[in-house]
Coordinates of C-alpha atoms and ligand atoms in Angstrom, one line a residue:
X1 CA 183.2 -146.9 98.7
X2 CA 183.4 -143.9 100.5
X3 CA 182.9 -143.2 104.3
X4 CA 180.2 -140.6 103.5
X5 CA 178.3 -142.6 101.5
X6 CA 178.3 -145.6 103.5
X7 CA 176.9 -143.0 106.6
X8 CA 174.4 -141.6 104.2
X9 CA 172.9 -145.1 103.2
X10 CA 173.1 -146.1 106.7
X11 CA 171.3 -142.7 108.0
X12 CA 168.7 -142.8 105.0
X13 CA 167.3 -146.1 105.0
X14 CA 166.0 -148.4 107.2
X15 CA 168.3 -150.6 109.8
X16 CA 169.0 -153.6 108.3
X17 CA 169.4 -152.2 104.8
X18 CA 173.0 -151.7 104.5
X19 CA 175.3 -155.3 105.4
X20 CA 179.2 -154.7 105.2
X21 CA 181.9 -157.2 106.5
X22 CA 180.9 -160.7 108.0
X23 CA 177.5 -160.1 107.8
X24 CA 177.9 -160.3 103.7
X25 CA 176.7 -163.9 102.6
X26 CA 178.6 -166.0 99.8
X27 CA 175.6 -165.9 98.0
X28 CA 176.2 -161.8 97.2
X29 CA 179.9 -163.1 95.6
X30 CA 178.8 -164.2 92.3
X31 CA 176.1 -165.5 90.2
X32 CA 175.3 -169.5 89.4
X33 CA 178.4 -169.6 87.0
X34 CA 180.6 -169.9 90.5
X35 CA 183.4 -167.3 88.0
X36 CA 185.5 -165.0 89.2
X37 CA 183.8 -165.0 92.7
X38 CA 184.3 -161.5 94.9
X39 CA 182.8 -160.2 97.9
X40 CA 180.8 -156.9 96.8
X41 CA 181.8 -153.5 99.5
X42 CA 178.1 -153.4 100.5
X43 CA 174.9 -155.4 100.3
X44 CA 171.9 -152.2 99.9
X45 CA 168.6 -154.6 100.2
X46 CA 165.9 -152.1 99.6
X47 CA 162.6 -153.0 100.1
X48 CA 160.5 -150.6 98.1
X49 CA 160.5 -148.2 95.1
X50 CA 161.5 -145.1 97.1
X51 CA 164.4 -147.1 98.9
X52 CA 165.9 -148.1 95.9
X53 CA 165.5 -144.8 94.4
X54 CA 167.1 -143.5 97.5
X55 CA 170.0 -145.8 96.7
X56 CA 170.4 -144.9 93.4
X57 CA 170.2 -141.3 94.4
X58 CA 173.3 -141.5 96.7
X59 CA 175.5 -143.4 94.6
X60 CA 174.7 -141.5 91.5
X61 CA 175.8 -138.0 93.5
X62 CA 179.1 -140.3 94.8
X63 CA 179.8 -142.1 91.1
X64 CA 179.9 -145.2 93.5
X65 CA 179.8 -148.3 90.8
X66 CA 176.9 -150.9 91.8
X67 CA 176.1 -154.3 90.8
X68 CA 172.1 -155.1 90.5
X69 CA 171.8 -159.0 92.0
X70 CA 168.1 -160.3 91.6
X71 CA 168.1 -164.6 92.4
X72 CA 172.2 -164.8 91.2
X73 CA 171.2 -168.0 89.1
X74 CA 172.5 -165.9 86.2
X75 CA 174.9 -167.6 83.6
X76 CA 177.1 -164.7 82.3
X77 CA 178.6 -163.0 85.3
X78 CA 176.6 -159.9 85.5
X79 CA 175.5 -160.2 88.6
X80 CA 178.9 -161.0 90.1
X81 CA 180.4 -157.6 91.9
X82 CA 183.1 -156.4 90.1
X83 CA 186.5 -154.8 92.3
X84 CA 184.9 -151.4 94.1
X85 CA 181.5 -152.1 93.8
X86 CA 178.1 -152.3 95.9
X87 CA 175.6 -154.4 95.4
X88 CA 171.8 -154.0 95.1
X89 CA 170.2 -156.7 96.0
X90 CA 166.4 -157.1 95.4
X91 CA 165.7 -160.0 97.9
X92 CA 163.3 -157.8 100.2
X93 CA 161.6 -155.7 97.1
X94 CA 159.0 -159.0 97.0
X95 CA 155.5 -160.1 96.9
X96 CA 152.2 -160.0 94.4
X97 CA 150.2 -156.7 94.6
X98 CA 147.4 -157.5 92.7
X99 CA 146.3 -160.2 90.3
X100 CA 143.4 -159.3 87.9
X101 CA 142.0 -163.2 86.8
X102 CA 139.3 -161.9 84.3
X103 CA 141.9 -159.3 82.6
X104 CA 144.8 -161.8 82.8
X105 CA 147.4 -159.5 84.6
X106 CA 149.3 -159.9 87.7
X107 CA 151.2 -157.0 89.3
X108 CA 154.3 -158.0 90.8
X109 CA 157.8 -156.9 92.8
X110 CA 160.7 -157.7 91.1
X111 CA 162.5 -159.3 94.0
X112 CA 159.7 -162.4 94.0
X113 CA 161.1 -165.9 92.7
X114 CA 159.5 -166.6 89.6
X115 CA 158.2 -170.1 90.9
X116 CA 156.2 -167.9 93.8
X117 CA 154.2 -166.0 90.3
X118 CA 153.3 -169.3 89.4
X119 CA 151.7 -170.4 92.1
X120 CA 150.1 -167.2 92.4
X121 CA 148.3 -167.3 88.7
X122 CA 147.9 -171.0 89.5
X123 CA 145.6 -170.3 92.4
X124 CA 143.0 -168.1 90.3
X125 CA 143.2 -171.0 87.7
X126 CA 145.9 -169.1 85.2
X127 CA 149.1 -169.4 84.4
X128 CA 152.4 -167.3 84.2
X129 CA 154.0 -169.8 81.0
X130 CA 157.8 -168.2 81.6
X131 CA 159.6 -171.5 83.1
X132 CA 162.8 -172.4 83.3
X133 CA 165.4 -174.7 85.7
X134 CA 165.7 -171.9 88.2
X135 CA 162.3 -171.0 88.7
X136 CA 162.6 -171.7 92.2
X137 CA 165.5 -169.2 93.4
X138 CA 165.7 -166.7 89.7
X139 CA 163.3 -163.5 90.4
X140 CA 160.9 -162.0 88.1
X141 CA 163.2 -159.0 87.9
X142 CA 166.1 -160.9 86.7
X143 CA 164.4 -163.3 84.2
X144 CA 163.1 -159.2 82.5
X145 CA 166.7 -158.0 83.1
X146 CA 167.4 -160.7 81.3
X147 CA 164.9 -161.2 78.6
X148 CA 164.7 -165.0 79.9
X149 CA 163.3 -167.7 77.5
X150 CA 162.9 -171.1 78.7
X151 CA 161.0 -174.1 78.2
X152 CA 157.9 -172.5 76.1
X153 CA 159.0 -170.3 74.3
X154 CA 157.9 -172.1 71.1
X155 CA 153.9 -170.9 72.3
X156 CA 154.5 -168.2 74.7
X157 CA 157.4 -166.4 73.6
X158 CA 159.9 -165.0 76.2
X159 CA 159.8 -162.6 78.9
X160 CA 159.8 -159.3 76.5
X161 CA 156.3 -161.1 75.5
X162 CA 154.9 -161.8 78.9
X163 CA 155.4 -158.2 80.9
X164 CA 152.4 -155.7 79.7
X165 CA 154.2 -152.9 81.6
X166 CA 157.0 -152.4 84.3
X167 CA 158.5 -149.8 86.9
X168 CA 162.3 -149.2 86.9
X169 CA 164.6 -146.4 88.7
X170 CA 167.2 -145.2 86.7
X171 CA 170.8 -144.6 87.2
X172 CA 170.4 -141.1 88.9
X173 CA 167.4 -142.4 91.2
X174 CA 164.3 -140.9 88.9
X175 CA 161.7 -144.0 89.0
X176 CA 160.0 -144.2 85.7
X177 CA 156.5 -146.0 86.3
X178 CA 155.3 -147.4 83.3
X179 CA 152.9 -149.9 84.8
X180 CA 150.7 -150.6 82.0
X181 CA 147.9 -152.9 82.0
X182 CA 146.4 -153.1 78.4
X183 CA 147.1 -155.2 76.0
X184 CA 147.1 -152.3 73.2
X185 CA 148.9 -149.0 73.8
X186 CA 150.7 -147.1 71.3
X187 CA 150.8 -143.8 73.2
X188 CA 154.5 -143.2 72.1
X189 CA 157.6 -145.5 72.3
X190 CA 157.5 -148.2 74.6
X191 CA 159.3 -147.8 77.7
X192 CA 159.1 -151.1 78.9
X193 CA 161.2 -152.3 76.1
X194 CA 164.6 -150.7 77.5
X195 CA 164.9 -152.1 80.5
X196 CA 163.9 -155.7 79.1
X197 CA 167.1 -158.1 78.6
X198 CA 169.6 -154.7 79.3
X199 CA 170.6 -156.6 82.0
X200 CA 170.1 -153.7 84.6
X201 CA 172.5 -151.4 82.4
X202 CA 169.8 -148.7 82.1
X203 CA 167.9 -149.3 85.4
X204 CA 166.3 -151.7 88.4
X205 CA 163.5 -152.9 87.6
X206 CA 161.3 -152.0 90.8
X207 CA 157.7 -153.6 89.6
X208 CA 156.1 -155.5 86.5
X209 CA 152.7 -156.2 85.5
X210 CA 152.8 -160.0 84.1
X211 CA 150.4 -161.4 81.3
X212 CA 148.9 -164.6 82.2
X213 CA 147.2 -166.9 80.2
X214 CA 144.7 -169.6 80.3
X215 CA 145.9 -172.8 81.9
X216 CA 146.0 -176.4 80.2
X217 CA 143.8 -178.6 81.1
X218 CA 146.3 -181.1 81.3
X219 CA 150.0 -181.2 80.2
X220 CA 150.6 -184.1 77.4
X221 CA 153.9 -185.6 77.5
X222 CA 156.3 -187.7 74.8
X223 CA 159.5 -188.5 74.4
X224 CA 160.6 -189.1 70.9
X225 CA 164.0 -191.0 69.6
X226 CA 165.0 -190.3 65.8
X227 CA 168.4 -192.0 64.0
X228 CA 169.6 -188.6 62.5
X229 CA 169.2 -184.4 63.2
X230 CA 167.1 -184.2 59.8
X231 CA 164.9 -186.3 61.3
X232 CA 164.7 -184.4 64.1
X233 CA 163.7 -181.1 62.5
X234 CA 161.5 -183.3 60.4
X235 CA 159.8 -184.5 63.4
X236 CA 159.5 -180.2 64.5
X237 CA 158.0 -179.2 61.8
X238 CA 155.0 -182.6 61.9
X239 CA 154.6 -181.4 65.3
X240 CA 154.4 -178.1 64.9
X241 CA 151.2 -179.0 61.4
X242 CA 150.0 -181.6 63.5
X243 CA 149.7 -179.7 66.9
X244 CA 149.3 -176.1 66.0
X245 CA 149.2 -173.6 69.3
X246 CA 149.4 -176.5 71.6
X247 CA 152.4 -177.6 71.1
X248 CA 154.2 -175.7 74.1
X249 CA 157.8 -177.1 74.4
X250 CA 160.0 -179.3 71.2
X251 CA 163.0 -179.8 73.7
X252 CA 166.6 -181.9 72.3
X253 CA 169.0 -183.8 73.4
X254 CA 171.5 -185.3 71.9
X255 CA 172.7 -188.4 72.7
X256 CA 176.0 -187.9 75.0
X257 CA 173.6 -185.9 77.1
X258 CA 170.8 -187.9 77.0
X259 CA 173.2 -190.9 78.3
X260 CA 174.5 -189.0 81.0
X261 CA 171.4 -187.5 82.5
X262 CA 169.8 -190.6 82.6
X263 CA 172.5 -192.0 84.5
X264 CA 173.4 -189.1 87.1
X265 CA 169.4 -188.2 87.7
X266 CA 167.0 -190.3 86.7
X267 CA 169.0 -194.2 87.3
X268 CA 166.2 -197.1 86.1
X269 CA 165.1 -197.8 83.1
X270 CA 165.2 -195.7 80.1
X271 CA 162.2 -195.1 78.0
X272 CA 163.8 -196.8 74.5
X273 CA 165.5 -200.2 74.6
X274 CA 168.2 -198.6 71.8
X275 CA 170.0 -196.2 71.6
X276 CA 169.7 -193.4 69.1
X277 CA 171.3 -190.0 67.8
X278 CA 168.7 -187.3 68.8
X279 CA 166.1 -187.4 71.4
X280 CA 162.6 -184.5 71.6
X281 CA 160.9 -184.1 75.1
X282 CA 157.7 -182.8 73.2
X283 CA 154.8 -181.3 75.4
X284 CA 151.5 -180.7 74.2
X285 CA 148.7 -178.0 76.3
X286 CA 145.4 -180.2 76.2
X287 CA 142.1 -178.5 76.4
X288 CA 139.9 -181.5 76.2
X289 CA 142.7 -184.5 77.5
X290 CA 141.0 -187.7 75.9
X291 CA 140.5 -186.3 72.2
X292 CA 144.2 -184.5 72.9
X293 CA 145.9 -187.4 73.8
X294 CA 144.2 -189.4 71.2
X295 CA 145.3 -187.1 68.8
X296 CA 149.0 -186.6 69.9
X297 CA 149.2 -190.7 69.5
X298 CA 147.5 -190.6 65.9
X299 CA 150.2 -188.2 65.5
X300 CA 153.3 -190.4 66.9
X301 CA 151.8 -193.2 65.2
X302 CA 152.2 -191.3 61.5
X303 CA 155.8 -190.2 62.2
X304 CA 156.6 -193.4 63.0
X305 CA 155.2 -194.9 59.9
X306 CA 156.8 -193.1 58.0
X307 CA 160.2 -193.3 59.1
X308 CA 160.9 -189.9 60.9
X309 CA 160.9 -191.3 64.1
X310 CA 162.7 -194.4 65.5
X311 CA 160.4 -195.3 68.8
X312 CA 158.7 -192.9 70.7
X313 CA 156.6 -193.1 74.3
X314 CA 153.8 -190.8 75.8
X315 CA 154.0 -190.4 79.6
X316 CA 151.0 -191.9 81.4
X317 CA 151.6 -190.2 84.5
X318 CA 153.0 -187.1 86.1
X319 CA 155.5 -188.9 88.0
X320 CA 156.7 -190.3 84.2
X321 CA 156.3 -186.7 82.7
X322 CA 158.7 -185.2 85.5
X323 CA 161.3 -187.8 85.6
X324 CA 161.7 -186.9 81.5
X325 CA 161.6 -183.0 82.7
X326 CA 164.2 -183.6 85.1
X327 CA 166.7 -185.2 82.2
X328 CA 165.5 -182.2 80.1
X329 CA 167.1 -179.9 83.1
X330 CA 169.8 -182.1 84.4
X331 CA 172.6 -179.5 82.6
X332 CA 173.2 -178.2 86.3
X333 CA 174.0 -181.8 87.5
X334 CA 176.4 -182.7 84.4
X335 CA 178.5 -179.5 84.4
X336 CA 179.9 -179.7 88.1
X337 CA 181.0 -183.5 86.5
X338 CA 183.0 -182.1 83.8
X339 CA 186.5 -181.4 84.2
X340 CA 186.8 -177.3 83.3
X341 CA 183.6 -177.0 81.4
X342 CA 182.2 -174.2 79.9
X343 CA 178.4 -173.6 78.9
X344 CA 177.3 -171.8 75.7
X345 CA 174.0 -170.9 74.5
X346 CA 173.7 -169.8 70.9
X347 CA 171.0 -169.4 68.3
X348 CA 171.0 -169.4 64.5
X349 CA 168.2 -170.6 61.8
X350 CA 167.6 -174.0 62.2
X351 CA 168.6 -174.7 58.4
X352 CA 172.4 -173.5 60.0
X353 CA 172.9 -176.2 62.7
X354 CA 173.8 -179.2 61.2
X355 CA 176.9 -177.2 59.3
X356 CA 177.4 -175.2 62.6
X357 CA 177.4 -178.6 65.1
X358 CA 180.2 -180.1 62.6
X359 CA 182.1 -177.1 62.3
X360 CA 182.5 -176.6 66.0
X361 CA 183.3 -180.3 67.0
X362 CA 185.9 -179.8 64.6
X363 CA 187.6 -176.8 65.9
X364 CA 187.2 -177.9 69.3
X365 CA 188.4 -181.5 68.9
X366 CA 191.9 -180.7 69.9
X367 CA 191.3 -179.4 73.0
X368 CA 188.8 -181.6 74.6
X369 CA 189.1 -183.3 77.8
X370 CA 186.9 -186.5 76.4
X371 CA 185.4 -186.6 72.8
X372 CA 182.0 -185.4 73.6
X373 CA 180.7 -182.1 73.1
X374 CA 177.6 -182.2 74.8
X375 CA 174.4 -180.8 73.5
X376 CA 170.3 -180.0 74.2
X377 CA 168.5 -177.4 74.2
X378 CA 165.4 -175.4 73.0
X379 CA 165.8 -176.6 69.2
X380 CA 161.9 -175.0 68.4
X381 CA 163.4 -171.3 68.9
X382 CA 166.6 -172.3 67.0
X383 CA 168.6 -172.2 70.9
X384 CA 171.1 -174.3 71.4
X385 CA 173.1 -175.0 74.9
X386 CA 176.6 -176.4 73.9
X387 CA 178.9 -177.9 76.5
X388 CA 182.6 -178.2 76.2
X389 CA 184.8 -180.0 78.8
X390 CA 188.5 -179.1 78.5
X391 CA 191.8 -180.6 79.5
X392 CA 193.4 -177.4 80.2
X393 CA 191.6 -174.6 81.7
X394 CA 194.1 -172.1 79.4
X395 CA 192.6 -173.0 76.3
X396 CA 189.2 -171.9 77.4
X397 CA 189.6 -168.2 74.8
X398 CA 190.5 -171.0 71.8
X399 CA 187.0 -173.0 72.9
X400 CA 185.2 -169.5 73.3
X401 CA 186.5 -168.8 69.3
X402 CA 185.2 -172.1 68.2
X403 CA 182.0 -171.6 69.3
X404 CA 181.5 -168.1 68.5
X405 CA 183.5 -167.5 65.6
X406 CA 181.5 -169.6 63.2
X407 CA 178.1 -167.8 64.7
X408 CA 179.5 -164.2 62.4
X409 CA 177.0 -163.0 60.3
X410 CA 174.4 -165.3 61.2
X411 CA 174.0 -166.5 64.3
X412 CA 173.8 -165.1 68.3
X413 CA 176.6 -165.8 70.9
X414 CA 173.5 -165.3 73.3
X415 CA 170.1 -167.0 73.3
X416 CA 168.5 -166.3 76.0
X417 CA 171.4 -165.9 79.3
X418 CA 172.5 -162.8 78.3
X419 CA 175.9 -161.1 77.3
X420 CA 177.2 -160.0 80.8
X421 CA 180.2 -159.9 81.8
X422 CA 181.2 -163.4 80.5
X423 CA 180.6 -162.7 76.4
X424 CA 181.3 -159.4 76.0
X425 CA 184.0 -159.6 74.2
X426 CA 182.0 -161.3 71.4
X427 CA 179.1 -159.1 71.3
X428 CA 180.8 -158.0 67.9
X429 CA 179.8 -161.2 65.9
X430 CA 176.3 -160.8 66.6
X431 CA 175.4 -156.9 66.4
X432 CA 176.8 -154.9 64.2
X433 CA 178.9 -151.4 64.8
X434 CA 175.6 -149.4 64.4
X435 CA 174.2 -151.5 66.6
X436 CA 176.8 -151.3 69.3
X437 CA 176.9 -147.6 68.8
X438 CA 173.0 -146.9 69.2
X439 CA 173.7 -149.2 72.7
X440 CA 176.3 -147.4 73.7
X441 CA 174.3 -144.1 73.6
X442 CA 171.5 -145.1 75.2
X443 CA 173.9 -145.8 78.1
X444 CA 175.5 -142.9 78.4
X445 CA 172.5 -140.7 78.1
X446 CA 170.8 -143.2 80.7
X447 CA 173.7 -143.8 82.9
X448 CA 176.0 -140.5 82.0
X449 CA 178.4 -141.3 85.4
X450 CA 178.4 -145.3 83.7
X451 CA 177.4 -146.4 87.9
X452 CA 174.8 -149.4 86.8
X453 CA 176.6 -152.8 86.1
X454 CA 179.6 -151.4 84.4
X455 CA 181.3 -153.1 82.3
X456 CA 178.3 -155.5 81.9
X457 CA 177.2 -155.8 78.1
X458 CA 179.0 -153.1 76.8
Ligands
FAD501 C1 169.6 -174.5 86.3 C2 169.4 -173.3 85.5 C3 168.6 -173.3 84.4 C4 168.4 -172.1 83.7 N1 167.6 -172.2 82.6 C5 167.4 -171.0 81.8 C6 166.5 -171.1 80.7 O1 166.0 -172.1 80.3 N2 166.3 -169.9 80.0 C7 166.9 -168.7 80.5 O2 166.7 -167.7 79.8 N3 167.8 -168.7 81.5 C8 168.0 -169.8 82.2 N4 168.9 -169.8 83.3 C9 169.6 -168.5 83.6 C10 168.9 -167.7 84.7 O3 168.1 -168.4 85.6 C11 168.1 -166.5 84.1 O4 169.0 -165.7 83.5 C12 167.3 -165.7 85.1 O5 166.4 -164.9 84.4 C13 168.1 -164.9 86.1 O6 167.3 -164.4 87.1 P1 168.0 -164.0 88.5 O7 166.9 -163.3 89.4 O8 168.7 -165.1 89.1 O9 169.0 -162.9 88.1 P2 170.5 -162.6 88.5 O10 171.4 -163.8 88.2 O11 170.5 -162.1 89.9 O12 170.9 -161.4 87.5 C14 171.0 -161.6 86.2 C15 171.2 -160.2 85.5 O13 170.1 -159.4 85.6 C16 170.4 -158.2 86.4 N5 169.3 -158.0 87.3 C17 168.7 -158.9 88.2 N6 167.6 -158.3 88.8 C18 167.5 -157.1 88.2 C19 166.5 -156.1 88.4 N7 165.5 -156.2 89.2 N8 166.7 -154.9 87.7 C20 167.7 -154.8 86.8 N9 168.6 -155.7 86.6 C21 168.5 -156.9 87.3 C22 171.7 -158.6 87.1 O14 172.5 -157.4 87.4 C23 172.4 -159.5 86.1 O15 173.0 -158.7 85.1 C24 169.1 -170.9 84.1 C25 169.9 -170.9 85.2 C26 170.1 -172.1 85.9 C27 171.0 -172.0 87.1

C-alpha cells in the first residue's frame, strides 16, 4: 500500500478507521480454516455506506487490492488477506434499522452477527430461519456473500431465498441501493442476485432487507438410527409425505461421526443402546404441539414397523433437543482432533451418494491417517460435509482429487461454503467453460482494475 493512500484514508475518514502495525488483531489474519494465515497492510472498519464507499473510492483510483472480512468463520479462505492487500472489515457497519412485523421484513447492516437478527425477529414473535454453527460470530453480510445454507434449508431455502433486497458498493465506490421490500418485483433483472454467494467479487454488501417468517410454536425433536443409507433416504422421503412443510431440518450422520461427537461433546448416555450405520437429527415446526407431536410419533411408530428404521427417540425437553443439536454441530470440535484434516462440502442428487461415498473411500484409503472418513451433513438438500484426516500433510492435492474428481458432470465441489480461495482450482468440475466465461465478465466489467477479493472464485 502506498503512502498516499494510507494519508488519504487516514484524512477522509473518521479516527479510528484505519489500524496498521500492532494495533492489527489476529483475528484480521485469516478466516475459521486457520490456512495460510497473513497479517492484511491495513484494517479500513467503515461504519456506514458513504465510508465504505469512500474506501472503495480511494483504492479503486490507487488499484490497491482489498480483502472484504465480514465474521471470518468462513471455510474457503476468502476472507484471508492475500500478500499486498487491505482489508475491509465490516465489524462497525452494524445494527437493525427497522423491522416491519406485519410485512415480515427486517432491514439490516451487514456487519450484524446473524444470531443478533434472530433475536431481533424473535422479539416481534418472527423468525429469521437462516441458522447455522456460527451464528454467533458469522454476519449477515457474509452468510449473503456467501449464499449460506444451514440447518433449514430443506423448508426455508438459503440465504438467496431469505434477502427481499440489499445495498452493495461496487468496486469503484458507486453504492447501488436496491433495498426492496416486496415480495413481487419484476421491474428488470434482479440486482440483488449478483452480489448473493459472489463472495464480495462484485461488491460489499452495505445493507439487506431480510424475510422473516412466522415462528413455530414449538420445535419437535427426534433422533432416528437406521442399519443401512437406503434406509436412510427411505426414512427422508416418509418424512418428507408424512410431515409436509414442517419438516424444517433431515440432518445425518454417519456413524464414525456420530461416535465421536458423542464422546468429545455430549459424554453420558447415548440415545440408542446399539450401534448403527446412519443416524437423522429430524426437526419438525409444530403449530399446534400436542396433535404435532402425536403425529410425529404415529409417524416414527410406522417407519419402525416397517423396517426403515432401527430405534428412534423424540426429545422431551429442550435441554434433550440441544444436546442432539450440539452432536449435529460438533464438526468444529472433531477437526482440531484430527491429525491434518481437511473439510469438504459437496452436493450431488441424492440417487448419486451411495456410488459417490464408495468411490471416494476408495481413492482415499491409501492415504488416510486412520480408516475413517468421516461424514454428516444436510442429506435433505443433497449436502454432504466430508472429513478426511491424513498422515502426510503432502498428499492433501491427491485427497482434494478424490473428492472432487468423481463430483464431474454431476455434482458441486461447493454446497454451501463457497469456492474462495481454497477450491478454486476445481471450480472447473462443477461449471462449465461458458459458465466460467459469463463469470469472468461480469468481473471484469464490475471490477475492471480486478481490486475486490482477487484471486477469490475466479
Ligand atoms: C462452526 C461452523 C459452522 C458452519 N456451518 C455452516 C453451515 O451450516 N452452512 C453454511 O453455509 N456455512 C457454514 N459455515 C461457514 C460460515 O459460517 C459461513 O460461510 C458464513 O456465511 C460466513 O460469514 P462471515 O460473516 O463469517 O464471513 P467471512 O468469513 O468474513 O467471509 C466469507 C466470504 O464473504 C466475503 N464477505 C464477508 N462479508 C461481506 C460483505 N459484507 N460484502 C461482500 N463480501 C463479504 C468475504 O470476503 C469472504 O469471501 C460454518 C462455519 C463454522 C465455523
Amino acid at each position: 500500500m502506498n503512502a498516499t493512500l494510507l494519508e488519504s484514508l487516514t484524512q477522509q475518514l473518521p479516527a479510528g478507521t484505519v489500524l496498521v502495525g500492532d494495533d492489527i488483531g489476529v483475528r484480521h489474519h485469516c478466516d475459521w480454516t486457520g490456512r495460510n494465515p497473513l497479517p492484511p497492510m491495513a484494517v479500513v472498519r467503515p461504519a456506514s455506506t458513504s465510508e465504505v464507499s469512500t474506501v472503495l473510492r480511494l483504492c479503486h483510483e490507487a488499484g490497491q487490492p482489498i480483502v472484504v472480512q465480514g465474521g471470518l468463520t468462513g471455510l474457503a479462505g476468502g476472507a484471508t488477506p492475500r500478500q499486498g492487500e487491505i482489508a475491509i472489515s465490516l465489524e462497525r457497519l452494524t445494527g437493525i434499522e427497522a423491522i416491519d412485523p406485519d410485512a415480515g421484513t427486517m432491514q439490516v447492516r451487514a456487519g450484524t452477527p446473524l444470531s443478533v437478527v434472530h433475536d431481533a425477529a424473535a422479539a416481534v414473535g418472527l423468525q429469521f430461519p437462516l441458522d447455522l454453527g456460527a451464528r454467533g460470530s458469522c454476519t449477515i453480510g457474509g452468510n449473503i456473500s456467501t449464499n449460506a445454507g444451514g440447518n433449514r434449508v430443506i423448508r426455508y431455502g438459503m440465504a438467496r431465498d431469505l434477502v427481499l433486497g440489499l445495498e452493495a458498493v461496487l468496486a469503484d465506490g458507486t453504492v447501488v441501493s436496491s433495498l426492496n421490500a416486496m415480495l413481487k418485483n419484476n421491474a428488470g433483472y434482479d440486482l440483488k442476485h449478483l452480489f448473493i454467494g459472489s463472495e464480495g467479487t462484485l461488491g460489499i454488501v452495505t445493507r439487506a432487507v431480510l424475510r422473516l417468517h412466522a415462528d413455530a410454536r414449538e420445535r419437535l425433536t427426534a433422533f432416528v438410527a437406521v442399519d443401512s443409507f437406503d434406509a436412510l433416504v427411505a426414512l427422508l422421503g416418509a418424512m418428507r409425505r408424512g410431515l409436509g412443510g414442517q419438516l424444517s431440518s433431515f440432518e445425518t450422520m454417519w456413524s464414525d461421526y456420530y461416535e465421536f461427537a458423542f464422546q468429545a461433546v455430549a459424554p453420558g448416555p447415548r440415545p440408542f443402546a446399539e450401534p448403527h450405520s446412519h443416524y437423522a437429527l429430524i426437526e419438525m415446526e409444530a403449530l399446534e404441539p400436542q396433535a404435532d407431536l402425536a403425529r410425529l410419533e404415529s409417524l416414527l411408530a410406522d417407519v419402525l414397523d416397517a423396517g426403515l428404521a432401527a430405534d428412534a427417540v423424540v426429545a422431551n425437553s429442550l435441554a434433550e433437543a440441544s444436546r442432539l443439536w450440539i452432536v449435529r454441530d460438533s464438526a468444529g470440535q472433531l477437526i482440531p482432533t484430527l491429525k491434518n484434516p481437511i473439510s469438504y462440502d459437496v452436493s450431488m442428487p441424492i440417487s448419486k451418494m451411495a456410488d459417490y461415498l464408495a468411490e471416494v473411500e476408495r481413492r482415499v484409503a491409501p492415504i488416510l491417517s486412520n480408516r475413517s472418513v468421516w461424514v454428516f451433513g444436510h442429506l435433505g438438500d443433497g449436502n454432504l460435509h466430508v472429513i478426511t484426516s491424513l498422515e502426510n500433510p503432502s498428499d492433501a492435492p491427491s485427497s482434494d482429487h478424490a473428492v472432487y474428481s468423481p463430483l464431474t458432470g454431476f455434482g458441486s465441489v461447493s454446497a454451501e461454503h463457497g469456492i474462495g480461495v481454497i477450491k478454486r482450482d476445481w471450480l472447473p468440475a462443477s461449471r462449465n467453460e461458458a459458465e466460467r466465461a459469463l463469470m469472468q465478465q461480469l468481473k471484469s466489467s464490475l471490477d475492471p482494475r480486478g481490486i475486490l477479493n482477487r484471486g477469490r472464485v475466479l
